[in-house]
Every structure is written in structure tokens, then in C-alpha cells.
Amino acid sequence: MFIKIHFRLTQNRAGLPIDFSAARRFPANLEERLEEHARQAIAADYQIPASAVEISHIED
């Protein structure tokens, strides 16, 4: 089972402000650390700091 996480990026790799929203699915077996794991994975994929990733909401 997967959980859908909606997120927003507030800056790009160069540190310039952006407003980009999207959603991604993560495995549900990470329940207790899901939000932090998702933030780190998204930041790594977009090569930005984790502080630039805002989790909007989580749905099943």
C-alpha cells in the first residue's frame, strides 16, 4: 500500500524562490517517519535543501 504526499517546493537548486507543487507516493510501511523520509527523498531528487520542501497534506 502507498500513501500519497502532496508537497510544495519553495526554492530551486540555485536558491531562487519558486512555487512548484506536486504529489508523490511513498510506501506505507514508513508510518512513523513518513513525513521526514518523504521530505529528505524529495529534497535529494530535486537537489535542494530539505528546508525548501513543504508537505501540504498526506492522504491514503
Steps between C-alpha positions, in 0.01 A plus 500: 500500500617851421424838655476810283688807622431842354794737522617845397852617420594852609841534331697344217858368492639851459313618809258714301138505618252285306148375556475142375240254630472128432417166659689176542421156640707338775472153658271492804747292704685819602206628708680652798768673292307544178496880490872538576595219259289657225653844560854357476423291188336789316784736592756250372311448173478873429847570648373766738520539879234314699386833644377597152245212499163567661263206551146621422302194602507122512225272371451124476 
